[in-house]
Short mmCIF file of C-alpha atoms in Angstrom, two decimals:
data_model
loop_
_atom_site.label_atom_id
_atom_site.label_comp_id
_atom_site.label_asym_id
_atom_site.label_seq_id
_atom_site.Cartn_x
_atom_site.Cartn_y
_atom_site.Cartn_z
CA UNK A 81 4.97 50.29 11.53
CA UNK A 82 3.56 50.64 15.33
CA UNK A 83 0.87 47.84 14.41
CA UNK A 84 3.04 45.44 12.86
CA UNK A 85 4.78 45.76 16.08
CA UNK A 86 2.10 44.94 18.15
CA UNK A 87 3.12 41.38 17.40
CA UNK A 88 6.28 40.93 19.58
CA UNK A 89 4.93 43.37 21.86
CA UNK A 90 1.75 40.99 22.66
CA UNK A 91 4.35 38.02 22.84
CA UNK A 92 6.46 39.16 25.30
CA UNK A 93 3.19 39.78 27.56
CA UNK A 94 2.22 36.52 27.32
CA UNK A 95 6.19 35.62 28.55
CA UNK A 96 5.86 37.55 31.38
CA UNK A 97 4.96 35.21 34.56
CA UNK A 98 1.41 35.63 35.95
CA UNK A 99 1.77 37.00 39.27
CA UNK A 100 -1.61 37.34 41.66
CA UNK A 101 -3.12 35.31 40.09
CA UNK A 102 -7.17 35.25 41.67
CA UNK A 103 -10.03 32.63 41.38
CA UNK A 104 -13.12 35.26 39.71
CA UNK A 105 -16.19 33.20 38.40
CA UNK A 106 -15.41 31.30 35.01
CA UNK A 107 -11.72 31.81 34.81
CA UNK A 108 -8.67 33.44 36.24
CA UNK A 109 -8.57 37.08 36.28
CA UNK A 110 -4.98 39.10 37.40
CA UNK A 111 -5.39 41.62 40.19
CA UNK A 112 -6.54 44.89 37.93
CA UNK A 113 -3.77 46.12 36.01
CA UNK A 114 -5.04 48.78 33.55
CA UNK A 115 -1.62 48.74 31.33
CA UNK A 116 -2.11 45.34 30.20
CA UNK A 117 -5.15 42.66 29.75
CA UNK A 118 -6.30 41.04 32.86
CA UNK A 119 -7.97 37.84 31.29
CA UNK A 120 -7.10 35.51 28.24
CA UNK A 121 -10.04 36.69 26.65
CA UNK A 122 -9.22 40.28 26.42
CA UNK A 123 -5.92 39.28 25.55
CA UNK A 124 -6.88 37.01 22.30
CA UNK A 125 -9.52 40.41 21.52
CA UNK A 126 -6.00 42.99 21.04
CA UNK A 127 -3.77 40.28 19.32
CA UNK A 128 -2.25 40.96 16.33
CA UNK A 129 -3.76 38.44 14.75
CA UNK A 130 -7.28 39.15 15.43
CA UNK A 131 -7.22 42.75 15.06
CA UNK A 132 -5.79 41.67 11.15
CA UNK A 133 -8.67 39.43 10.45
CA UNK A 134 -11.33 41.86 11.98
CA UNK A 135 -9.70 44.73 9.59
CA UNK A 136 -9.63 41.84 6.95
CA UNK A 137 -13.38 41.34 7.33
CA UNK A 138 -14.62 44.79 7.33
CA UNK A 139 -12.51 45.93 3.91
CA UNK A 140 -13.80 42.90 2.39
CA UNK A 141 -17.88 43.65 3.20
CA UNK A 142 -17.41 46.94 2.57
CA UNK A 143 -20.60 48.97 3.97
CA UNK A 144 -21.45 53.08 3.66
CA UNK A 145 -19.21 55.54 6.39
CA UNK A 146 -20.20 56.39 9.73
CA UNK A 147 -20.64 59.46 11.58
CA UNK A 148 -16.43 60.25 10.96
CA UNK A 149 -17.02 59.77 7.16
CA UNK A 150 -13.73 57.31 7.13
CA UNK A 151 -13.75 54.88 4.04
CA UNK A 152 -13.44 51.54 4.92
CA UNK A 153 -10.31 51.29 2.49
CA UNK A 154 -9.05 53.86 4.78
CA UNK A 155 -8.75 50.94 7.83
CA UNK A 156 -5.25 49.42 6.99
CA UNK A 157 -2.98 52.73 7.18
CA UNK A 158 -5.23 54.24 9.92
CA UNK A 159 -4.45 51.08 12.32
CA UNK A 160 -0.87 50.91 11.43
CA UNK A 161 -0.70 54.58 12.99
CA UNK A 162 -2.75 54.58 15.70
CA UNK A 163 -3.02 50.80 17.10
CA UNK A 164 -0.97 51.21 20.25
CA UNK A 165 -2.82 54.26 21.32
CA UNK A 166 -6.27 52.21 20.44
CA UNK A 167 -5.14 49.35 22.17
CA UNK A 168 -3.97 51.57 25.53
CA UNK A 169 -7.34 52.48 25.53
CA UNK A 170 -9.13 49.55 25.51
CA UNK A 171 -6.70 47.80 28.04
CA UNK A 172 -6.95 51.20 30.47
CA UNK A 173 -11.18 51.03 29.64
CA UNK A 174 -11.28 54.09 28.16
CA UNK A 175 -11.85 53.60 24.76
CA UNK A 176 -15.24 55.34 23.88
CA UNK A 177 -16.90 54.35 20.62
CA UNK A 178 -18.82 57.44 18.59
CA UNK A 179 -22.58 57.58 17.91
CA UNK A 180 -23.72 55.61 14.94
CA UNK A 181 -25.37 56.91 11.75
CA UNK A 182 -28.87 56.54 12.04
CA UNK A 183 -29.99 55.25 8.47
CA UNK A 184 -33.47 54.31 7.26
CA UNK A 185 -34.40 51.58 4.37
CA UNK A 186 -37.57 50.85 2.98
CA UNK A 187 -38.92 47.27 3.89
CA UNK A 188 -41.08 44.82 1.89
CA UNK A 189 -43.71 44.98 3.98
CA UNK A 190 -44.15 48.90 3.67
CA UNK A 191 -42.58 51.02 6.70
CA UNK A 192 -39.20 51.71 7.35
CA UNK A 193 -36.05 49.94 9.08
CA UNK A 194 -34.15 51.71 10.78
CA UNK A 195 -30.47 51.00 10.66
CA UNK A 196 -27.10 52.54 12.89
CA UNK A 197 -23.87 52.66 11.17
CA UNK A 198 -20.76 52.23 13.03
CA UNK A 199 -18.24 53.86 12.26
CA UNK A 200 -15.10 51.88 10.44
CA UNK A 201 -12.91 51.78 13.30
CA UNK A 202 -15.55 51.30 15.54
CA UNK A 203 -16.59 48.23 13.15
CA UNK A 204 -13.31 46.62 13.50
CA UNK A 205 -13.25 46.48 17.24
CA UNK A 206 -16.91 45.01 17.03
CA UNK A 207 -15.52 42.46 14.71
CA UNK A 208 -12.53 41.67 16.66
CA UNK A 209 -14.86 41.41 19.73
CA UNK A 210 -17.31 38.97 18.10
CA UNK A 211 -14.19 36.49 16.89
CA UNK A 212 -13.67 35.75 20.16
CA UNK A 213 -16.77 35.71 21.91
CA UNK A 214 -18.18 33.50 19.06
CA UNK A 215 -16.21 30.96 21.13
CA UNK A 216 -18.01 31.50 24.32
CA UNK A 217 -21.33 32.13 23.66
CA UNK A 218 -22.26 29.89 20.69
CA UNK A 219 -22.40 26.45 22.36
CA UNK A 220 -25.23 28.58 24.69
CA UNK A 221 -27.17 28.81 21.87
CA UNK A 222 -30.24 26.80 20.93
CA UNK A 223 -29.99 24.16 18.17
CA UNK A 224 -33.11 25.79 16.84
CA UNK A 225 -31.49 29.05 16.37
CA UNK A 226 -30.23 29.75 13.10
CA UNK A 227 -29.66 33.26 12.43
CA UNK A 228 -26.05 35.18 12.01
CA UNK A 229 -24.31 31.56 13.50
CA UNK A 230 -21.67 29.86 11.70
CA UNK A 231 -22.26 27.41 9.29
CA UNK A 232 -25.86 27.89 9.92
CA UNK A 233 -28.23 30.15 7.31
CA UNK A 234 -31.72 30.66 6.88
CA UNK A 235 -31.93 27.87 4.29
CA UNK A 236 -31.44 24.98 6.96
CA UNK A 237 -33.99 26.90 9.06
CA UNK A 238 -36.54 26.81 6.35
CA UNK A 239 -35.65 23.11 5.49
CA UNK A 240 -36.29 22.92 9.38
CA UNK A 241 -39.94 24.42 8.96
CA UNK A 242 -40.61 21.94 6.56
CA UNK A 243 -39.77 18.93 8.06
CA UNK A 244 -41.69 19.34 11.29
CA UNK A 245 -44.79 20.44 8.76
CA UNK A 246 -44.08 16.36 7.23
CA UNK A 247 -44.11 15.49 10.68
CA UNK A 248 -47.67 16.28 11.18
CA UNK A 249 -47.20 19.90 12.67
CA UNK A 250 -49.46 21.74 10.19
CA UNK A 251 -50.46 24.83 12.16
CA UNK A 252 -48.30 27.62 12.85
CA UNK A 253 -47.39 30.56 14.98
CA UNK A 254 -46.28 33.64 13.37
CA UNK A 255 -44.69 36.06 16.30
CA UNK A 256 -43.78 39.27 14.54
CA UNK A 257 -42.08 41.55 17.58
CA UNK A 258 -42.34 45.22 17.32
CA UNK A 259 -39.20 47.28 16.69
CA UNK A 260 -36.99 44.47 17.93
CA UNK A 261 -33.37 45.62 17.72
CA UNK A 262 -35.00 49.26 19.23
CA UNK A 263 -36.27 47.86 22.70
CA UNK A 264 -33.71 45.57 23.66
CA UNK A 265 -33.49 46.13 27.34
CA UNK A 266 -29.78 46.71 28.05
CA UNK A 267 -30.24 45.68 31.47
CA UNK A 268 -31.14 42.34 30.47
CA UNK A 269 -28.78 41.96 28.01
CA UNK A 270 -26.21 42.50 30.29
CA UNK A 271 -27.06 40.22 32.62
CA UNK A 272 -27.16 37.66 30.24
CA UNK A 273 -23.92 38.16 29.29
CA UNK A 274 -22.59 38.32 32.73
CA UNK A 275 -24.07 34.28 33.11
CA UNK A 276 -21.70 33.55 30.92
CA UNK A 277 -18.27 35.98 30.43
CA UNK A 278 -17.27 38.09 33.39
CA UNK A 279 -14.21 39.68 31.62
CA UNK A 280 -14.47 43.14 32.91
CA UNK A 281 -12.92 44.39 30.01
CA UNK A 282 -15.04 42.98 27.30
CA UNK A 283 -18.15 43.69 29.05
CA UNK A 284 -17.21 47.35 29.34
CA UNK A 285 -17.01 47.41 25.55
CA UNK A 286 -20.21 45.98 25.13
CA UNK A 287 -21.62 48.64 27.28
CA UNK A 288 -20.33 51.21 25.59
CA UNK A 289 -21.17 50.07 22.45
CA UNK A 290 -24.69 49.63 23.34
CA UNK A 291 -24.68 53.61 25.36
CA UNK A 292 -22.79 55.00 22.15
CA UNK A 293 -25.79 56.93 21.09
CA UNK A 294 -26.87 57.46 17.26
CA UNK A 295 -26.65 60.49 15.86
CA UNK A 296 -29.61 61.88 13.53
CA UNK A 297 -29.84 64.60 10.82
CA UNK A 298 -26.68 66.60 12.78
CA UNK A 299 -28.46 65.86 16.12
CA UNK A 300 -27.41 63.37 18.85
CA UNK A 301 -29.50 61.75 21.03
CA UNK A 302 -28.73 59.09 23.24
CA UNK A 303 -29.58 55.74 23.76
CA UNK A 304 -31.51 54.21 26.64
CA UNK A 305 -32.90 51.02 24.63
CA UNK A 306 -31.78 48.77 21.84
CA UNK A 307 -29.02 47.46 19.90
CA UNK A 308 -28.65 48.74 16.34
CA UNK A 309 -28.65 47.15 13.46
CA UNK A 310 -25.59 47.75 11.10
CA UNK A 311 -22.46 46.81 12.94
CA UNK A 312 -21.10 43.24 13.70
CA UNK A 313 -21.73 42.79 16.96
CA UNK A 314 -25.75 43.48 17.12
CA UNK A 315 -26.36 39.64 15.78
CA UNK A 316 -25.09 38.59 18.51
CA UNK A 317 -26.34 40.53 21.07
CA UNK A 318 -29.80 39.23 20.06
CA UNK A 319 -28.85 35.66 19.71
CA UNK A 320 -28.08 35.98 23.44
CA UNK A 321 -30.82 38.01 24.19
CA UNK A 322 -33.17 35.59 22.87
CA UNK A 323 -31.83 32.63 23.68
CA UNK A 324 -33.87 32.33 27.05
CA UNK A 325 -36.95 32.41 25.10
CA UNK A 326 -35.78 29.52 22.98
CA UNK A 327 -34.84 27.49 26.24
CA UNK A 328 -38.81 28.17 27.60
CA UNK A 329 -40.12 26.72 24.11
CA UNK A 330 -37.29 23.60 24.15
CA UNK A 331 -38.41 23.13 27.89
CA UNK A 332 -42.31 23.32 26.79
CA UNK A 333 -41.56 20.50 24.11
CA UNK A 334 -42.12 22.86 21.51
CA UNK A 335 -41.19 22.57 17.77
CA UNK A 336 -39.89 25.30 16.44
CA UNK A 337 -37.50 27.54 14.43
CA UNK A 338 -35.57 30.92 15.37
CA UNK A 339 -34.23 33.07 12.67
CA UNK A 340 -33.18 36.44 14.51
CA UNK A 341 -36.28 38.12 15.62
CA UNK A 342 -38.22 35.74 12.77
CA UNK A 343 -40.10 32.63 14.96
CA UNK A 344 -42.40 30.00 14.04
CA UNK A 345 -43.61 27.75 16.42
CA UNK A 346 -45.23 24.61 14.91
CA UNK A 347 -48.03 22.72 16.39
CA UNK A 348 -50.39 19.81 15.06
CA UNK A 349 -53.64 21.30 16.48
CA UNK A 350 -55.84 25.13 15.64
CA UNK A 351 -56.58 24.87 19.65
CA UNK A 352 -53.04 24.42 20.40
CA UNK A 353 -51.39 27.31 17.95
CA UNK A 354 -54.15 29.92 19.71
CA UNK A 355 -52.85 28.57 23.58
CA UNK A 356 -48.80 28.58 22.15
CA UNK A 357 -49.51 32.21 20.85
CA UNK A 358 -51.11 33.50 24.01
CA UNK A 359 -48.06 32.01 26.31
CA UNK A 360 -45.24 33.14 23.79
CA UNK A 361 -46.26 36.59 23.90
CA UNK A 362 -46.89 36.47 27.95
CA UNK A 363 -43.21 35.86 28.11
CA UNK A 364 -41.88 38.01 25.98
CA UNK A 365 -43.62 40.86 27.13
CA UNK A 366 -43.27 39.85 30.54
CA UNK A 367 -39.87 38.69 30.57
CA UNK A 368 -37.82 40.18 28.18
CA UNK A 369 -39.24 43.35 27.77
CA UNK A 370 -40.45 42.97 24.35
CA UNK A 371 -43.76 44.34 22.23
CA UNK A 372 -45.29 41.79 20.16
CA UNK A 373 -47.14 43.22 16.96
CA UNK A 374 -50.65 41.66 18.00
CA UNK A 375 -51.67 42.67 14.42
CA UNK A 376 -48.68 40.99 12.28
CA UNK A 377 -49.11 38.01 15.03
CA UNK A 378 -50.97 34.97 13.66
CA UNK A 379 -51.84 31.70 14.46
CA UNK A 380 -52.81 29.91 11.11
CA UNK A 381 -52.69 26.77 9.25
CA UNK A 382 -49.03 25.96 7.63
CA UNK A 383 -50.21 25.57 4.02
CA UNK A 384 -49.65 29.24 2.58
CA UNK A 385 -48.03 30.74 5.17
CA UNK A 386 -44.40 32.59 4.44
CA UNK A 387 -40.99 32.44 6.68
CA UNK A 388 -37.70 34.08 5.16
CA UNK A 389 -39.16 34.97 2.22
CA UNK A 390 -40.23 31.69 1.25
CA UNK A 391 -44.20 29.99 1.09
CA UNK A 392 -45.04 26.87 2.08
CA UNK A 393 -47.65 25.59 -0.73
CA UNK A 394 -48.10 21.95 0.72
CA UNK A 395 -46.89 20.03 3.70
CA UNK A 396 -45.25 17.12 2.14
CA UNK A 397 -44.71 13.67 3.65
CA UNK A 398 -42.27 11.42 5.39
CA UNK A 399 -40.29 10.24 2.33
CA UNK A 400 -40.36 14.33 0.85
CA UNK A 401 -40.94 17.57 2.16
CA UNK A 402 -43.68 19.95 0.68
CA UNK A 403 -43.28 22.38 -1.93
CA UNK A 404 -41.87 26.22 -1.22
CA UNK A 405 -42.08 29.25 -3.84
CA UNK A 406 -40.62 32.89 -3.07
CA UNK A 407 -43.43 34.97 -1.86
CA UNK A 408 -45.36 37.59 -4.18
CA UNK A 409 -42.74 40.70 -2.48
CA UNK A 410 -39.92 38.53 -3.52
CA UNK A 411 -41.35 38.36 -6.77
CA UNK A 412 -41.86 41.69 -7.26
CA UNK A 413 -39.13 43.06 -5.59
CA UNK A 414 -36.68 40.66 -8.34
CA UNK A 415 -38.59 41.91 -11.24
CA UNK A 416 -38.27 45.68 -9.52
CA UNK A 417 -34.57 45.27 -9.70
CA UNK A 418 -34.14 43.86 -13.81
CA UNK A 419 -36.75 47.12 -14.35
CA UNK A 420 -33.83 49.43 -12.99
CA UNK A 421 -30.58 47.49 -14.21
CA UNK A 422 -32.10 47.27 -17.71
CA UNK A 423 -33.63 50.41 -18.05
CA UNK A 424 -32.91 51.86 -21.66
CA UNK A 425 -31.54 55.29 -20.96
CA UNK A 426 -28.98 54.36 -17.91
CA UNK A 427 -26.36 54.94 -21.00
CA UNK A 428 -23.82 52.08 -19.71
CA UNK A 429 -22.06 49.13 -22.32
CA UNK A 430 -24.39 45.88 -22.43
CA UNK A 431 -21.25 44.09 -20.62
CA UNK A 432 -22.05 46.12 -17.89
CA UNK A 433 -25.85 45.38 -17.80
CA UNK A 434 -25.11 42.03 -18.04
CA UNK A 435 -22.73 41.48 -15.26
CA UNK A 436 -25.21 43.13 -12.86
CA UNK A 437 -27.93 40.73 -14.39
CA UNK A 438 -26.04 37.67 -13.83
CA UNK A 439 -24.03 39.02 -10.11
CA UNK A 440 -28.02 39.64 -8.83
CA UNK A 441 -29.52 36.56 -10.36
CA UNK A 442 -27.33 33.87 -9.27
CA UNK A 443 -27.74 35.71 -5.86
CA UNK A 444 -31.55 35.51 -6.02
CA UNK A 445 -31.64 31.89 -7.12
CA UNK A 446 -28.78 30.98 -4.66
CA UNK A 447 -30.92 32.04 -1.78
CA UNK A 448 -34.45 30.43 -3.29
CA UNK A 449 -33.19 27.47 -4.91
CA UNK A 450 -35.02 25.29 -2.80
CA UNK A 451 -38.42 27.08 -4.59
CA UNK A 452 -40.61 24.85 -7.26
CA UNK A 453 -40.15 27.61 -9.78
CA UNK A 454 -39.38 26.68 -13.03
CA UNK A 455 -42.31 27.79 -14.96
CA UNK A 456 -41.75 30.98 -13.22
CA UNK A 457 -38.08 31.59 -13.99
CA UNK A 458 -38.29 30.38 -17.72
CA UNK A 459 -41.71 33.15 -17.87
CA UNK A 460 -39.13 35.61 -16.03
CA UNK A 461 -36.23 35.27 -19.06
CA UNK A 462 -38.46 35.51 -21.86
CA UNK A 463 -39.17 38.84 -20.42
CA UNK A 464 -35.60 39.49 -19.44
CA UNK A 465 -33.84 38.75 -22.50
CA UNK A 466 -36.82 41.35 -24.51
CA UNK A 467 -35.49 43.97 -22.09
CA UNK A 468 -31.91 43.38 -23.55
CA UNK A 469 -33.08 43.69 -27.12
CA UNK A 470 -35.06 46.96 -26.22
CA UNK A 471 -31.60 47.94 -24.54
CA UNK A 472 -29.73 46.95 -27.63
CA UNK A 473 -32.13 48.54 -30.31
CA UNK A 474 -31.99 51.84 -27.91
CA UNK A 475 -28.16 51.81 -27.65
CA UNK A 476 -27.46 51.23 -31.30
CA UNK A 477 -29.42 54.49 -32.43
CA UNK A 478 -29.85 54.43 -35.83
CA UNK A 479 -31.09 52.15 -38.74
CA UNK A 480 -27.41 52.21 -40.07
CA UNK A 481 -25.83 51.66 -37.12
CA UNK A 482 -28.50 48.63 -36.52
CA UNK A 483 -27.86 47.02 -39.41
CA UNK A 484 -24.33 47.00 -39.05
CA UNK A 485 -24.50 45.38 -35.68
CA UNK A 486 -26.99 42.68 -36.74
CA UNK A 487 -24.56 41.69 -39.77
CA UNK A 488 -21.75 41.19 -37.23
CA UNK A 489 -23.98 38.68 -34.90
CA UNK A 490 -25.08 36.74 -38.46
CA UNK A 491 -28.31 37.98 -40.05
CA UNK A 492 -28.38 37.94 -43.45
CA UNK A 493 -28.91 40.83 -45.72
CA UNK A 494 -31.47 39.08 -47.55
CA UNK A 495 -33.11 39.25 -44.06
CA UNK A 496 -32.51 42.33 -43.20
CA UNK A 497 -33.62 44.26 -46.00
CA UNK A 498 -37.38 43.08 -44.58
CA UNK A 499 -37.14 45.37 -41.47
CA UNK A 500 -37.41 48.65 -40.77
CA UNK A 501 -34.47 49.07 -38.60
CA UNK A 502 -35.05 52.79 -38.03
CA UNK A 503 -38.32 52.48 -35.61
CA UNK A 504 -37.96 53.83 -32.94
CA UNK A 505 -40.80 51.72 -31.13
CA UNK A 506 -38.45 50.49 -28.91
CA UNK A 507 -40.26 47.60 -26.97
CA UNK A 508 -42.15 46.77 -30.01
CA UNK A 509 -39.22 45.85 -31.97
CA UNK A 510 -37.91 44.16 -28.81
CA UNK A 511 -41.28 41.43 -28.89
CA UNK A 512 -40.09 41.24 -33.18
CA UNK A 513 -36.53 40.57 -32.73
CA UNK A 514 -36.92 37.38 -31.85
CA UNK A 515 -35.81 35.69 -35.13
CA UNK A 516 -32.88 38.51 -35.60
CA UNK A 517 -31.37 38.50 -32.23
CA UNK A 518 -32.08 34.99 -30.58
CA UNK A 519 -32.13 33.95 -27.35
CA UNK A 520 -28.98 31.83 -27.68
CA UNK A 521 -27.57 34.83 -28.97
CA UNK A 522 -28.15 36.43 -26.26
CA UNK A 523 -26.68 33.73 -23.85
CA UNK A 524 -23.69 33.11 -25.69
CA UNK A 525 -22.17 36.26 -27.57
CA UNK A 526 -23.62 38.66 -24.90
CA UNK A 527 -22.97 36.03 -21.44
CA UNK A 528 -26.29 36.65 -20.17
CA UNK A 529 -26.80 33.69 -17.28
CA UNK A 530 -28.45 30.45 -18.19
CA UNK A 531 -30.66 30.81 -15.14
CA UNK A 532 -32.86 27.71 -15.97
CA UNK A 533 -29.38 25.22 -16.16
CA UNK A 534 -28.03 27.18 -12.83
CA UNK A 535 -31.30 26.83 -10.97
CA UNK A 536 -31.76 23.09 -11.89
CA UNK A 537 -28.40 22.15 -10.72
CA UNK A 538 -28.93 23.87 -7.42
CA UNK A 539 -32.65 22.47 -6.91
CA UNK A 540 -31.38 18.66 -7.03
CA UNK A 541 -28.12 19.62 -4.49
CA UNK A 542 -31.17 21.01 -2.01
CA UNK A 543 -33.63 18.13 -2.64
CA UNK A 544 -30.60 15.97 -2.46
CA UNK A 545 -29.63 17.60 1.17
CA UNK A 546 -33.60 17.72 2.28
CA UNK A 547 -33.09 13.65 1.40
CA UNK A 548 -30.18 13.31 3.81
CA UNK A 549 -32.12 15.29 6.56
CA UNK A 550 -35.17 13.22 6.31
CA UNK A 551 -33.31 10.24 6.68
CA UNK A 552 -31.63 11.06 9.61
CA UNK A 553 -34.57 12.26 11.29
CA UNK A 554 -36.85 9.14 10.53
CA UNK A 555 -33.91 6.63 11.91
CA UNK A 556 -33.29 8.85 14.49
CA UNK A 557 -36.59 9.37 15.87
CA UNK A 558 -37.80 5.54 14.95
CA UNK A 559 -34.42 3.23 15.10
#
């Protein structure tokens, strides 16, 4: 097939000796030759290789179709047949990406977010194109930065807020900014990428990308601002777009943490958060171009304030870091989502139920493990696990077919003959089924998760970790 050829055909490039060779900025660049790649960079973006892993990447995530409707499924066959006249393109700098989908989704905080869908193939390239800048641009990055970076997430960046708040830093700024990935200023952007990469190939992509346009109930419209959120290569566009604010707070001796658009800057005085707030927003607004949501802004005191979901409930102290629970949209949000997978009339097997149940909570609890919970959760299954018996009472029908079921998990007769197994007061009979259909029951012929014994083994790995962290930090700071 034409793209398993690309292989041989991308080796016996790199054979070919490197005639006019000329010094250009950060490395050597060939005299322009638009039938081949004139840097190493935009060679390593078309290789076989990484073209495999960026379709490998894309099949495996998945994600909804884009304005050309292709399946994601669709990528393997489509590339096989059309590779070399993709690749011609991108070499020759013609390759024009189409407009993305313009989605919207609801957001916890009420509003909408407004999301652009690449298309598959145009997904792949943006993967492909973010393997190997990944390379270049993440040593740039700040060390307080943790969002879309590898083997960085948001849980070391909350671990991060809490340790400066044991520190002593117990006020905080809250910088919410307006529409972010809408009003990036492309000019900007660009420039910032130029500091670092001047491949003229790659950084004809990225303008393209960025100029694609999104295209809206049937209607396109272009786009003069922003960098849209749904393909690969938006994360890190904003990592470098931001990362000259985080240099003016490292530079300012500032303590904080960067998750995306999501910043807290820690201080240890109410005078001092009010000053930090003023200044942040003077540069962003000044400097980058940004709006800054004066009313979602806030300078405030650490203790019950929320970052990435999370709340900070105390500050904690040198030898242990202060307590964290999900916050109340989290919570309702969680108990939102068993609502609609255990509804009683979805007409679906239990199995089924219970597979979603377990594939969302250990999700859930992966993410907000580090949360003093456990009153919550154990509140949270006693109300789960009386959904499943109003499920089960609803599915089984009838007081025949009830009794019949119950004598195959173990009740008695002699028990049974006390019930009315033909109500039909479904959640009722759910709160009174707790000596037919038990909990263990539940857990064990049905496979519902033992949240409880999974959330306790992944609370003492993160207060184990927070341990190691501290540690470090005090002998590092006082050795």
């Amino acid at each position: 097939m034409p793209f398993k050829e690309e292989r041989s055909i991308c080796e016996s490039e790199r054979r070919m000796p490197e005639q006019g060779m000329i010094q250009d900025g950060k490395e050597h660049m060939r005299k322009e030759d638009k039938s081949r790649p004139n840097t190493n960079l935009c060679e390593q973006l078309i290789s076989f290789a990484n073209i495999q892993e960026a379709i490998r990447k894309v099949v495996a995530n998945k994600g909804a179709c884009g304005v050309d409707e292709m399946e994601v499924s669709e990528l393997p066959g489509y590339f096989d047949a059309h590779w070399p006249e993709i690749r011609k393109q991108i070499v020759s700098r013609k390759y024009k990406p189409q407009p993305v989908l313009r989605v919207e989704i609801p957001k916890d905080s009420g509003g909408v977010r407004l999301l652009g869908i690449p298309t598959a193939i145009d997904r792949v390239i943006q993967q492909a194109m973010v393997q190997v800048l990944t390379p270049v641009f993440e040593p740039t990055f700040s060390d307080y930065s943790f969002g879309f970076r590898p083997n960085r997430s948001a849980e070391d960046a909350v671990r991060l807020a809490q340790t400066y708040m044991s520190e002593g830093y117990r006020h905080v700024v809250d910088l919410d900014l307006s529409k972010f990935f809408d009003t990036v200023n492309h000019d900007i952007l660009m420039g910032l990428v130029d500091k670092h990469m001047e491949d003229k190939d790659i950084r004809r992509l990225i303008f393209v990308f960025l100029k694609s346009g999104v295209m809206t109930n049937g209607s396109m419209m272009a786009t003069a601002l922003g960098t849209p959120q749904g393909g690969p290569l938006s994360p890190m566009l904003s990592n470098i777009y931001l990362t000259p604010y985080d240099r003016e707070l490292e530079y300012r001796g500032l303590r904080f943490v960067r998750y995306a658009d999501d910043c807290n800057i820690f201080t240890k005085s109410k005078r001092s958060s009010y000053r930090v707030r003023d200044n942040a927003k003077s540069y962003l607004e000044r400097k980058l171009k940004l709006r800054v949501n004066v009313d979602k802004t806030e300078a405030r005191r650490a203790s019950g304030s929320s970052f990435l979901g999370f709340t900070f409930l105390t500050y904690g102290k040198r030898e242990r870091l202060g307590m964290v629970i999900p916050n109340k949209k989290k919570l309702k949000k969680l108990e939102d989502r068993i609502r609609l997978i255990t509804r009683r009339n979805r007409g679906v097997k239990i199995d089924t139920v219970i597979r979603e149940l377990n594939s969302m909570l250990r999700g859930w609890i992966g993410y907000f493990a580090r949360s003093s919970m456990k009153k919550y959760l154990e509140q949270l299954m006693e109300w789960t696990r009386r959904r499943i018996r109003q499920y089960l009472w609803k599915q089984w029908k009838n007081g025949r077919n009830r009794k019949h079921r119950l004598r195959q998990l173990g009740v008695s007769d002699s028990v049974l003959k006390h019930w009315k197994l033909g109500s039909n007061s479904y959640w009722k009979m759910a709160g009174a089924m707790n000596c037919l259909l038990h909990s263990k029951t539940i857990h064990t012929h049905f496979g519902l998760l033992d949240v409880l014994g999974y959330y306790k083994n992944l609370y003492a790995k993160r207060m184990e970790a927070d341990r190691g962290v501290l540690d470090f930090r005090y002998h590092s700071l006082f050795s």
